[in-house]
XYZ file of C-alpha atoms in Angstrom:
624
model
C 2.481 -26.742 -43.307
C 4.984 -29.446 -42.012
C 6.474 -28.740 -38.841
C 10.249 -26.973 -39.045
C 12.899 -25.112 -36.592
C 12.448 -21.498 -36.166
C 15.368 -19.301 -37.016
C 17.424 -18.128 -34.649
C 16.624 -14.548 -35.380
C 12.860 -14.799 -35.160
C 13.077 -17.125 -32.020
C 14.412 -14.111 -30.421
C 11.564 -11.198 -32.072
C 9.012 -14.148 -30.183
C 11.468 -13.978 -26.962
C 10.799 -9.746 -27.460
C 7.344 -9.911 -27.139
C 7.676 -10.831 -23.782
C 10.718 -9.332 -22.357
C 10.667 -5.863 -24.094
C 7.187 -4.143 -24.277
C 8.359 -0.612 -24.275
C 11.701 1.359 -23.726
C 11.238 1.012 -20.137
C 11.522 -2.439 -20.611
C 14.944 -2.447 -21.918
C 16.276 0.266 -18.922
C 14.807 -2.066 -16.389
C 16.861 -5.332 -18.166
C 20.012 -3.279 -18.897
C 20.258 -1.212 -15.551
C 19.880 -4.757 -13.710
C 22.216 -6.463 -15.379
C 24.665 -2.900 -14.576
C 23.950 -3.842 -10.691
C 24.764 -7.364 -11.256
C 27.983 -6.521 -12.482
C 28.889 -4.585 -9.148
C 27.928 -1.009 -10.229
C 28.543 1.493 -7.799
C 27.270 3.864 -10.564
C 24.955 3.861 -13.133
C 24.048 6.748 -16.219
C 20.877 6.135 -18.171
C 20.761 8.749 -21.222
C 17.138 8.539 -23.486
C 16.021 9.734 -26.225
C 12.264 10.201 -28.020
C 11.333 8.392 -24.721
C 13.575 5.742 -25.326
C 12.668 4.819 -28.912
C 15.276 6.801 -30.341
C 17.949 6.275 -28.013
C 19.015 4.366 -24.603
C 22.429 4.395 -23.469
C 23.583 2.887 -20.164
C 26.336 3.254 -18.772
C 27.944 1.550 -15.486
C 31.294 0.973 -13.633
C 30.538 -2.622 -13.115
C 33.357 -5.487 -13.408
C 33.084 -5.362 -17.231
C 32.860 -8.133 -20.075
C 35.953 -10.305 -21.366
C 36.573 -9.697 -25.049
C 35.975 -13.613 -25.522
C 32.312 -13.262 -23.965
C 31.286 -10.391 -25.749
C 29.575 -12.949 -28.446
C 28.067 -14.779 -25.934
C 26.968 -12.081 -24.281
C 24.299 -11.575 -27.345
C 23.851 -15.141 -27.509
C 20.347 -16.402 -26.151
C 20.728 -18.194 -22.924
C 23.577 -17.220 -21.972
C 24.349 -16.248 -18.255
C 27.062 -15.715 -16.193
C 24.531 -15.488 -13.039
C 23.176 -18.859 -12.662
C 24.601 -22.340 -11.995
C 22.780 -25.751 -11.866
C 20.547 -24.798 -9.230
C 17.706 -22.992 -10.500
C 16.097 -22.989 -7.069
C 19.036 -20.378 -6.083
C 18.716 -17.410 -7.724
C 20.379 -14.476 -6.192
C 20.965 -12.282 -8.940
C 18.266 -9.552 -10.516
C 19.190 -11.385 -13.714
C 19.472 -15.103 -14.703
C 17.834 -16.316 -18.472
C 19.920 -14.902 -21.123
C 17.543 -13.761 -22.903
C 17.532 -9.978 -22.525
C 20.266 -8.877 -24.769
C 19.750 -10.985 -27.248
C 16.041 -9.955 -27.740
C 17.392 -6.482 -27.753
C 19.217 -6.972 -30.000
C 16.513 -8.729 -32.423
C 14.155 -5.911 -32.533
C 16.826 -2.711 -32.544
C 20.149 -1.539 -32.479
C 22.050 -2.733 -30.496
C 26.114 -1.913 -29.110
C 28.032 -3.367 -26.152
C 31.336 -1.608 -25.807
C 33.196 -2.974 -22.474
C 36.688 -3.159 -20.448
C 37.175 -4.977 -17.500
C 39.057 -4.070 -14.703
C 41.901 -6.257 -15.885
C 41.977 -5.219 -19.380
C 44.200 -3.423 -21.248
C 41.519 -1.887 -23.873
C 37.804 -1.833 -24.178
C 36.068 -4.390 -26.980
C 32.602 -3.667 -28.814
C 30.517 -5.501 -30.689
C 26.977 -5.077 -32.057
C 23.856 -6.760 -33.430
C 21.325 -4.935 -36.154
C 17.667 -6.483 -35.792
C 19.211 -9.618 -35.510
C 22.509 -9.555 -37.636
C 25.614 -10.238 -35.423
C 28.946 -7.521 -36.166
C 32.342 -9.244 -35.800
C 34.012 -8.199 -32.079
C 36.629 -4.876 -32.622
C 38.619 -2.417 -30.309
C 37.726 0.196 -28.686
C 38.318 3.129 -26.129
C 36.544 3.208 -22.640
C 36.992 3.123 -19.178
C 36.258 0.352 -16.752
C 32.936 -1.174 -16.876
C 30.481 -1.378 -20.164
C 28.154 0.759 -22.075
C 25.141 -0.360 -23.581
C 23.476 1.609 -26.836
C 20.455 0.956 -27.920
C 18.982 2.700 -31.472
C 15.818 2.935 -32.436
C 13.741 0.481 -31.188
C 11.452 -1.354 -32.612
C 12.627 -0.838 -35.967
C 12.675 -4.790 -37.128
C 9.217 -5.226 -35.327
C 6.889 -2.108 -36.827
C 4.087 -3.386 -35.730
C 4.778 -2.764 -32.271
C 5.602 0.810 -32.377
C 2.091 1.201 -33.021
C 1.592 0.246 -29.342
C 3.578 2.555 -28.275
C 2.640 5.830 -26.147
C 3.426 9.246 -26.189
C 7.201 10.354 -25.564
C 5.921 11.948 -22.121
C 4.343 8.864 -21.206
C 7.405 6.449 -22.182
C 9.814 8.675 -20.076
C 7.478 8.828 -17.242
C 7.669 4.942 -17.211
C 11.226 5.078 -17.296
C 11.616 7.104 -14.514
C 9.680 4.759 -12.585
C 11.554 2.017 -13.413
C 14.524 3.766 -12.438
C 13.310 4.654 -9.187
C 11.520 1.471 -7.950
C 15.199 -0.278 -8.345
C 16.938 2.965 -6.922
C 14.913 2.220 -3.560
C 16.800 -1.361 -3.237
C 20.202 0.078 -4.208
C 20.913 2.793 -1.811
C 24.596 2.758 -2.285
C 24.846 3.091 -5.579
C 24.188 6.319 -7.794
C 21.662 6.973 -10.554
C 21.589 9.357 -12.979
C 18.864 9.834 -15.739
C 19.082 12.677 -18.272
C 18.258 13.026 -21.731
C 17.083 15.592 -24.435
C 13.801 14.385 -23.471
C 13.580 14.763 -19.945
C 14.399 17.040 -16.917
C 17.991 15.173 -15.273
C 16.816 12.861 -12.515
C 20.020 12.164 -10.101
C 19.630 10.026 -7.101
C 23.344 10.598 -5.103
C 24.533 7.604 -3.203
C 23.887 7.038 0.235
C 24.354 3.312 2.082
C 23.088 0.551 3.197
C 22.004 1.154 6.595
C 18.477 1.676 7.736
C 19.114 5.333 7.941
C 20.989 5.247 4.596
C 17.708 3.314 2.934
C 15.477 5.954 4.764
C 16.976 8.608 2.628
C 17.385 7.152 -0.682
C 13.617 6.669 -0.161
C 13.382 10.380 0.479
C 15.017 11.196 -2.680
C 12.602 9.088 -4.573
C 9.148 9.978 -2.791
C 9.990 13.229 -1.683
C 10.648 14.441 2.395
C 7.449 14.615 3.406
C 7.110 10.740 3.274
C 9.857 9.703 6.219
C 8.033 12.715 8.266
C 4.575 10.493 8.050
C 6.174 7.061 8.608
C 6.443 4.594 10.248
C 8.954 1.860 10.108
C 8.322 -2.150 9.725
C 10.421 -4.703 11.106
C 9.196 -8.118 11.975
C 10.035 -11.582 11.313
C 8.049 -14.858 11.002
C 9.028 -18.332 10.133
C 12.267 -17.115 8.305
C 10.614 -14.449 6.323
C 11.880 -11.079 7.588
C 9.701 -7.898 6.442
C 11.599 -4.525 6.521
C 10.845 -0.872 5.587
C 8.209 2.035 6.219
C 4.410 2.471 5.923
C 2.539 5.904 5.665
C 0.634 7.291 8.598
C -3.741 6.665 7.728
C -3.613 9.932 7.637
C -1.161 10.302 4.609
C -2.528 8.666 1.657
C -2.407 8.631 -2.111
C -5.584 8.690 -5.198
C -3.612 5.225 -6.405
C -1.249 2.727 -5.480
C 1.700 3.778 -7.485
C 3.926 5.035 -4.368
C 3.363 1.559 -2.671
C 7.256 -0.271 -3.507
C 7.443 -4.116 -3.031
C 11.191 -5.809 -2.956
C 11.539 -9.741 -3.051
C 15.291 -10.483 -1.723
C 15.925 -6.709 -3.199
C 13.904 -7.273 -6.788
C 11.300 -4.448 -7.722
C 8.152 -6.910 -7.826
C 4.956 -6.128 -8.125
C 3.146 -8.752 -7.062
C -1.278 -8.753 -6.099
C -0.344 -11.020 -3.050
C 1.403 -8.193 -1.264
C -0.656 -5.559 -2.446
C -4.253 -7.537 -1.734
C -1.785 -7.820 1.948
C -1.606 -3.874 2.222
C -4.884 -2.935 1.061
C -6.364 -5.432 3.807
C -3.992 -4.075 6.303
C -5.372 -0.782 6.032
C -8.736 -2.142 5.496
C -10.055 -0.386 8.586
C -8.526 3.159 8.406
C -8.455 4.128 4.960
C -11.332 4.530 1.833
C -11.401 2.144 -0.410
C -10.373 5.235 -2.930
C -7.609 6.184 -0.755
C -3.942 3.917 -0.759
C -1.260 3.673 1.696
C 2.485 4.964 0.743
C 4.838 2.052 0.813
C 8.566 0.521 0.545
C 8.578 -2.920 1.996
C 11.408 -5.553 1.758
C 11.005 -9.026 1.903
C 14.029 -11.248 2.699
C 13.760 -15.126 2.683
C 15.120 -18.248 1.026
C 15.316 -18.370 -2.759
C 14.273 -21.902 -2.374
C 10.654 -20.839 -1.213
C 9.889 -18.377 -3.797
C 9.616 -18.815 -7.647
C 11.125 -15.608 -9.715
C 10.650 -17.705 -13.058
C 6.919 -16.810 -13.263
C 7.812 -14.456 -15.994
C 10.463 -13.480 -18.869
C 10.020 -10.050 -17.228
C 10.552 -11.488 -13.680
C 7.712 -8.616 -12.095
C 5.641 -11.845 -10.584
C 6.569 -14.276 -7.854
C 5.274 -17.044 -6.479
C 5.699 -18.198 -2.497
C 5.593 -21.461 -1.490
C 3.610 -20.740 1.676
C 1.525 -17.088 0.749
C -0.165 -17.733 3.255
C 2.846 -16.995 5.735
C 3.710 -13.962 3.528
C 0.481 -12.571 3.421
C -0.372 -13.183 7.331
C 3.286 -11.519 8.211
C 2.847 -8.048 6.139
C -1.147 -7.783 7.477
C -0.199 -8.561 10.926
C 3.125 -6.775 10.657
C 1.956 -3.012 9.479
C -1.374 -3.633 12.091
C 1.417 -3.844 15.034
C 3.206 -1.336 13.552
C -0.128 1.436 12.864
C -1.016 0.353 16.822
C 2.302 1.003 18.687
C 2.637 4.101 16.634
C 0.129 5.934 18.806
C -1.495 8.872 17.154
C 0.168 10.970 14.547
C -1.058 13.854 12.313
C -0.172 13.864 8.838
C 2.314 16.825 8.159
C 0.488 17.368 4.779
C -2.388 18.658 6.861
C -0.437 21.317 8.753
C 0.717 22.350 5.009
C -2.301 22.500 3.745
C -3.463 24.589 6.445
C -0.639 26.965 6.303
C -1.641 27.486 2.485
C -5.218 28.468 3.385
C -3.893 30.991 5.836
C -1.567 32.865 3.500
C -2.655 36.141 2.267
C -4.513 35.678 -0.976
C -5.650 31.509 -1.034
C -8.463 30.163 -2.206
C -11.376 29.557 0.332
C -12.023 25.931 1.650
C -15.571 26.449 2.810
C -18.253 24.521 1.547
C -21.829 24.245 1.836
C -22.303 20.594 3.030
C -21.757 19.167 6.314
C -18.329 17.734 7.296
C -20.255 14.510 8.045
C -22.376 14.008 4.971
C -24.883 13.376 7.563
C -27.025 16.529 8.673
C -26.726 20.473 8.680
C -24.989 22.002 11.660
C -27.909 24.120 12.196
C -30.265 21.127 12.218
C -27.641 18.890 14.630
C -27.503 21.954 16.801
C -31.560 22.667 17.105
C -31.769 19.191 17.867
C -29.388 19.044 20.953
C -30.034 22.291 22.167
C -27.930 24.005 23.800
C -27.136 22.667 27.493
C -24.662 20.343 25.906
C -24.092 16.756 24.613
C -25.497 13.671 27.187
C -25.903 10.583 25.319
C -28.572 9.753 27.808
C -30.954 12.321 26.172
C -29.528 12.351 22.662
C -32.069 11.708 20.032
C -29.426 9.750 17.992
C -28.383 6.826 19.848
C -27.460 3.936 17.860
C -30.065 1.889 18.872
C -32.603 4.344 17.635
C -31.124 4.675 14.050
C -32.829 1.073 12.951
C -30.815 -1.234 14.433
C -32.967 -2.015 17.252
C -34.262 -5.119 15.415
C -30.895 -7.245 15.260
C -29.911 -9.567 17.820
C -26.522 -7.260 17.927
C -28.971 -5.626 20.854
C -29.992 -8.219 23.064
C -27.502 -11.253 21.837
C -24.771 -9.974 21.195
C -22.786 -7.614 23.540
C -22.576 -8.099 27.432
C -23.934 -5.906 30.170
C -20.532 -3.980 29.592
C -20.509 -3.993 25.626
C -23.405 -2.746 25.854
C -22.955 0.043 27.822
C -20.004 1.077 26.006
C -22.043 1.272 23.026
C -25.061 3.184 24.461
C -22.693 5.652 26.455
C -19.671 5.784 24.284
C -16.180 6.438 25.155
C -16.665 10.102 26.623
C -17.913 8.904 29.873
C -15.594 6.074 30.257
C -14.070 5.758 33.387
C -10.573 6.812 31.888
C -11.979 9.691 30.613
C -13.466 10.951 33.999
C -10.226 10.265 35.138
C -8.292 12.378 33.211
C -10.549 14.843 33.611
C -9.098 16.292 36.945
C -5.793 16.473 35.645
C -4.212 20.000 35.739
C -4.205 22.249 33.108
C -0.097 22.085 33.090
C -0.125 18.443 32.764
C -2.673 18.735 29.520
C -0.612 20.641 27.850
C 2.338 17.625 28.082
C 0.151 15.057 26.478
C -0.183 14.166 22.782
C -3.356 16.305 21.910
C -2.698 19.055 24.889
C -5.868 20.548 26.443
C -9.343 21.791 24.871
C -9.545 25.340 24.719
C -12.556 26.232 23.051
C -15.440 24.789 20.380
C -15.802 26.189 17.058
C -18.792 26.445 15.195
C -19.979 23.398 17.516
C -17.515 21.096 15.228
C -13.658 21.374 15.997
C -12.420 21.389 18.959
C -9.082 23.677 19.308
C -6.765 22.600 21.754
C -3.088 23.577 22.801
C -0.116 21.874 23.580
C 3.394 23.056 24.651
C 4.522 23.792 21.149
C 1.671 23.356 18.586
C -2.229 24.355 17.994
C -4.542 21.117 17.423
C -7.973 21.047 15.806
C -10.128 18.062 16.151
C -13.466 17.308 14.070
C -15.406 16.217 17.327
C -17.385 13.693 14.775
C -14.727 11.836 13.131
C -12.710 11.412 16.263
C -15.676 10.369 18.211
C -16.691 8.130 15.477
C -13.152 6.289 15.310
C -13.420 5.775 19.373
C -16.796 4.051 19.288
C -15.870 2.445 16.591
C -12.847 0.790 18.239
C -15.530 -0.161 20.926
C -17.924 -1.850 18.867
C -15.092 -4.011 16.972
C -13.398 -5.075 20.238
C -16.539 -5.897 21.575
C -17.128 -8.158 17.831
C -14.411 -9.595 18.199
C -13.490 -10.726 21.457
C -16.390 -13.700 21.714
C -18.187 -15.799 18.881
C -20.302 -13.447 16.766
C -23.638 -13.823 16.997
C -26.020 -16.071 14.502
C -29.095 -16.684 13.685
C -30.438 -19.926 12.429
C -31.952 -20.300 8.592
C -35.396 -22.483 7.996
C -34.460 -23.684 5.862
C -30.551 -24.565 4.937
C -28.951 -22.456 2.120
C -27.629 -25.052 -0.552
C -24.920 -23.413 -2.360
C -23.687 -25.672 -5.712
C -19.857 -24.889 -6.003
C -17.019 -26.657 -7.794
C -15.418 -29.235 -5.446
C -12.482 -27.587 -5.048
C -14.141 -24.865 -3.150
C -16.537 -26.469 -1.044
C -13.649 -28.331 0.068
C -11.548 -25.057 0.797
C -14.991 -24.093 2.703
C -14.993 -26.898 4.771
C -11.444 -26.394 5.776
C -12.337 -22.930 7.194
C -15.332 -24.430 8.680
C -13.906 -23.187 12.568
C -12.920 -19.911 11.204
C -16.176 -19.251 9.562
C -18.377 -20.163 12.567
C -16.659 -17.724 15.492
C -17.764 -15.041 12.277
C -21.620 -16.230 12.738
C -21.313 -18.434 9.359
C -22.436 -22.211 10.101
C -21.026 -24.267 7.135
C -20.871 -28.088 6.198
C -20.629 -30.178 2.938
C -23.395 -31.194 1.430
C -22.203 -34.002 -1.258
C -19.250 -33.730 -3.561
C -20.241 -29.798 -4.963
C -22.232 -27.985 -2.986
C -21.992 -26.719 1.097
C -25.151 -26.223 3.380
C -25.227 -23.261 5.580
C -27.068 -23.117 8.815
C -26.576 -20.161 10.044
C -25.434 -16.551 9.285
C -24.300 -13.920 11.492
C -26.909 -11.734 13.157
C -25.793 -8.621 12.190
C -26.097 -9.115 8.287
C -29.546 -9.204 9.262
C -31.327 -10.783 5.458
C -28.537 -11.502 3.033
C -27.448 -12.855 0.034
C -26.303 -15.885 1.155
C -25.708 -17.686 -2.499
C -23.302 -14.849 -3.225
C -21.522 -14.296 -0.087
C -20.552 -18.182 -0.017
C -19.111 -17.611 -3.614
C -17.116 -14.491 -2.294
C -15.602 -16.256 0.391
C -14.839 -19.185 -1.875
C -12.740 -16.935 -4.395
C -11.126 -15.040 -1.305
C -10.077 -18.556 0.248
C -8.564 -19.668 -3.633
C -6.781 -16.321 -3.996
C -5.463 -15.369 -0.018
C -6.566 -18.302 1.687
C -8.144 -16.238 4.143
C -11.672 -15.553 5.097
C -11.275 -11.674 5.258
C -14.679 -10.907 3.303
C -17.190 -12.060 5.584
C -15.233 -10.328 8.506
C -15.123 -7.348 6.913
C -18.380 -7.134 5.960
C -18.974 -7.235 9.821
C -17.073 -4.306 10.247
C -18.608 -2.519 7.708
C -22.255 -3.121 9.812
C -19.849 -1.708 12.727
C -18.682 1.374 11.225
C -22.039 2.899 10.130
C -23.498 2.234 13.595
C -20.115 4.038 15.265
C -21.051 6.579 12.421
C -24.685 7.123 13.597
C -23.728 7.092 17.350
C -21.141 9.416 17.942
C -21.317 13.018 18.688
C -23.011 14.897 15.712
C -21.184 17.992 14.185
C -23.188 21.000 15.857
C -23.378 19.834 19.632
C -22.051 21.288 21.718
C -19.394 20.090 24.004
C -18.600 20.870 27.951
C -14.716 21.209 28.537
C -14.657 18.298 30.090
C -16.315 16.075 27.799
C -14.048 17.782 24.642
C -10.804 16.926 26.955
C -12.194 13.632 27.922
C -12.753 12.968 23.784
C -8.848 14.290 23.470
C -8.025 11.671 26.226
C -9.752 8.582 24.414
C -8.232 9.610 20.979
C -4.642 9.222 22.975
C -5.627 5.776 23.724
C -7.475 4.867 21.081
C -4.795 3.271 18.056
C -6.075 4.055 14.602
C -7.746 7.660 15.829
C -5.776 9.900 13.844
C -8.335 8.738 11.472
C -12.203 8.188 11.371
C -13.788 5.118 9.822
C -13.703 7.229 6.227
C -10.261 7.790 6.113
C -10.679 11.278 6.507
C -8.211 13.366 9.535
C -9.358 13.375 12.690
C -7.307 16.235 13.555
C -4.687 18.889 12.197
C -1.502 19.877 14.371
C -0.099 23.103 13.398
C 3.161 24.041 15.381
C 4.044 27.301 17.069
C 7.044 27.611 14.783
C 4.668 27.705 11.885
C 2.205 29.615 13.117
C 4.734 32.777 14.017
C 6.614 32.236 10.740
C 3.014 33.247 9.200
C 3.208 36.100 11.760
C 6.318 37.335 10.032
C 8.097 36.555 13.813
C 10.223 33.568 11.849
């Protein structure tokens, strides 16, 4: 077949593919380009999820009568100049309308602010309708009819009407977030009327719009971001550990105030949460990123979701290190979802919680409490010291920690000298502090303690497990980690590209235990690996940190691996559900967890503790 132009009309059906995949699609491109006209409000109207009908409709500055044909024309923009390195517009290829257009059909009807009557033109799968009169107000209104009709084919692709408006709406909201002062309204025979008032622009303002999107409890569990590195400045709020989601569709990314969703700054999150949440659980998120068009590529795709950064590693090292601040100054916060939840369980007629397995996966409470008897807990005597649950065969033992590590790993945080310190405070001044003072143990598990206004219970396990675990990883951390030295070297073959990106890291890898050097073109030799991974798959770690370094440029995997060794010992040393607990030993615990960032969680994710205030407790009292 010799080798001819494309018409114009099926240029644009390729151009769909890309740009429009679903009705969504077409909100997302036609509510932006609203918001680049200077909307201060925006109406979204659906129908059959989207397939039947879209109609937007904005207060923007309007299109000229003269335009409205190249308005439909492909590559045609009003938003960019010559610079293509200086986009500051949601929009900027021309090609959204005019793909529209190609696959459905398609009306502009629009008056500008200057304009004495509204003009309208349209476009049927393709086929351009000469520009007439018509009636409207200021600003323009965009129809779209049955989509898809040109292109068959790809209605086959298409969901379920539920499922098309539920990825409307989340188009709709994810942009919402970044345009607090403007007002969205979604309705439709098809859906229940979302409206999202205006607020501003302030912090405050942003806070709320957020609310309206993700719902009140979120701003009550948050905690907000501000930090600034090399030019990049990283705005907005992160969730509490302790108030998580099943998946990561509440975590909201914003490039220079574009919805992205981008695996750089969510592989970011998930590592900055790394050591407080599951791997099944996912942090609640709106984060803003503001830096120089020139140093990040929206062109990536025709549906401009991906970006590029010129330095990622600068992005990535700013959100990590950012949220970690953040999570540590916050001190220790309850999620308010627990106190819910509780309040639930206590109302007259709820479902019962209790189940038959310990709270630690680890033993029976009867079993944990023959086999610490009854004059209390002493780590001294306890039959489950860490270094009797099979670790006693590392080096972690007798290489690794100091006198002091390890003596703060044998005796754990109860019996530090802060704790015996706080200890002979007054009852009066317990009741100030964060987690107030121990009152009794129940069923040798939770400790219930009071505070001025609220009732706290702590699961003695998890908290205990957090604090040691804090230990151990400071103690990892603050030197060289211990290695031991292979007979014979490990020869790992690898594309040149990584072994070079292995030998770059070279520094980084050896304070983690990891000794590695090149060994020819392709392949690195390794020396030595850390003690603690004891006999390991040395072949496949060296390709996991290879792919890490290509994708992150960072060496996260082997350290986190190390932390992994940490938090199962931490697990096996602290205080076993079932002892029990002097009062001051359960204060001193309350003390450390004060201290102690991160403790509002244990290693697992799971609560350390629920806080349920006096003002709910009397309004289940009927006193309220």
């Amino acid at each position: 077949m010799p080798i001819r132009q494309l018409s114009e009309t099926m240029i644009n059906q390729i151009a769909a593919g890309e740009v429009i995949e679903r009705p969504a699609s077409v909100v997302k491109e036609l509510v932006e380009n609203a918001l680049d006209a200077g909307a201060a409000r925006v109406e979204i109207v659906t129908a059959g999820g989207g397939l039947n009908l879209i109609r937007v409709t904005d207060d923007g500055s309007g299109i000229p009568e003269q335009e409205l044909a190249l308005a439909i024309a492909r590559h045609c923009t009003s938003k960019l100049a010559d610079n293509i390195h200086d986009i500051r517009s949601l929009g900027f290829r021309g090609e959204a309308l005019p793909s529209i257009g190609s696959v459905a059909r398609l009306s502009i009807r629009s008056r500008t602010a200057n304009g004495d009557t509204a003009a309208e033109i349209g476009i049927e799968g393709g086929r351009v309708s000469a520009v007439k009169p018509a009636a409207a107000n200021r600003g323009t209104t965009v129809e779209v009819r049955d989509l898809f009709f040109a292109t068959p084919a790809r209605l086959k692709f298409m969901k379920g009407e539920r499922a098309e408006s539920s990825a409307t709406s989340d188009v709709i909201k994810r942009i919402a977030i970044a345009f607090p002062a403007v007002r969205f309204t979604l309705a439709g025979s098809d859906r229940s009327t979302l409206e999202l008032p205006a607020t501003d622009d302030s912090p405050e303002g942003r806070l709320r719009r957020v609310a309206q999107v993700m719902g009140g409890d979120f701003p009550e569990n948050a905690i907000a971001i501000d930090a600034v590195r090399d030019g990049v400045h990283l705005a907005g709020h992160v969730s509490i550990p302790s108030f998580s989601r099943a998946n990561a569709l509440q975590q909201y990314a914003y490039v220079n105030g574009r919805p992205v969703r981008d695996k750089l700054i969510a592989g970011a999150i998930r590592g900055a949460f790394a050591d407080v949440l599951p791997r099944d659980r996912h942090a609640v998120t709106v984060l803003f990123l503001t830096l120089d068009p020139a140093i990040v590529d929206v062109n990536v795709h025709p549906a401009k979701a991906d970006v590029r950064f010129r330095d990622p590693g600068l992005v990535r090292g700013l959100i990590v290190g950012a949220i970690r601040e953040a999570l540590a100054n916050a001190g220790i916060r309850a999620a308010t979802s627990g106190a819910a939840g509780m309040m639930a369980a206590f109302r007259p007629g709820a479902a019962s919680y209790a189940h038959s397995g310990p709270a630690n996966g680890h033993r029976s409470y009867e079993a944990a409490y023959r086999a610490s008897g009854s004059a209390g807990f002493d780590p001294a005597r306890s039959p489950q010291r860490p270094l009797d649950m099979g670790f006693e065969n590392t080096e972690f033992r007798n290489g690794g920690f100091g006198e002091n590590d390890q003596a703060a790993f044998d005796a754990g945080p109860l019996h530090s000298a802060d704790a015996r310190a706080g200890q002979t405070e007054t009852a009066e001044t317990l009741l100030g502090t964060v987690l107030g003072a121990a009152r009794a143990q129940v069923h040798e598990n939770y400790i219930v303690a009071q505070t001025r206004d609220s009732l706290v219970i702590v699961d003695q396990h998890a908290a205990h497990e957090r604090l040691v675990y804090e230990a151990l990883k400071n103690a990892l951390h603050a030197r060289a980690v211990p290695s031991q030295m292979l007979l014979l070297p490990e020869i790992v073959d690898l594309p040149e590209e990584d072994a070079e990106r292995l030998a770059m890291h070279s520094e980084t890898l050896a304070r983690f235990g990891l000794a590695v050097e090149r060994f020819g073109p392709g392949a690195v030799a390794v020396r030595e690996t850390p003690s603690m991974l004891g006999e390991t798959n040395v072949q496949q770690l060296v390709r996991d940190l290879a792919d890490e370094i290509a994708d992150n440029d960072t060496v996260d995997t082997l350290k986190e691996r190390l932390d992994r060794i940490a938090a199962t010992m931490a697990c096996h040393g602290s205080v076993r559900s079932g002892r029990l607990l002097k009062p001051e030993e359960m204060n001193a615990l309350l003390r450390q967890m004060e201290a102690t960032p991160g403790s509002g969680t244990c290693n697992h994710g799971r609560p350390t503790y629920i806080e349920l205030k006096l003002a709910d407790i009397e309004r289940l009292f009927g006193r309220r």
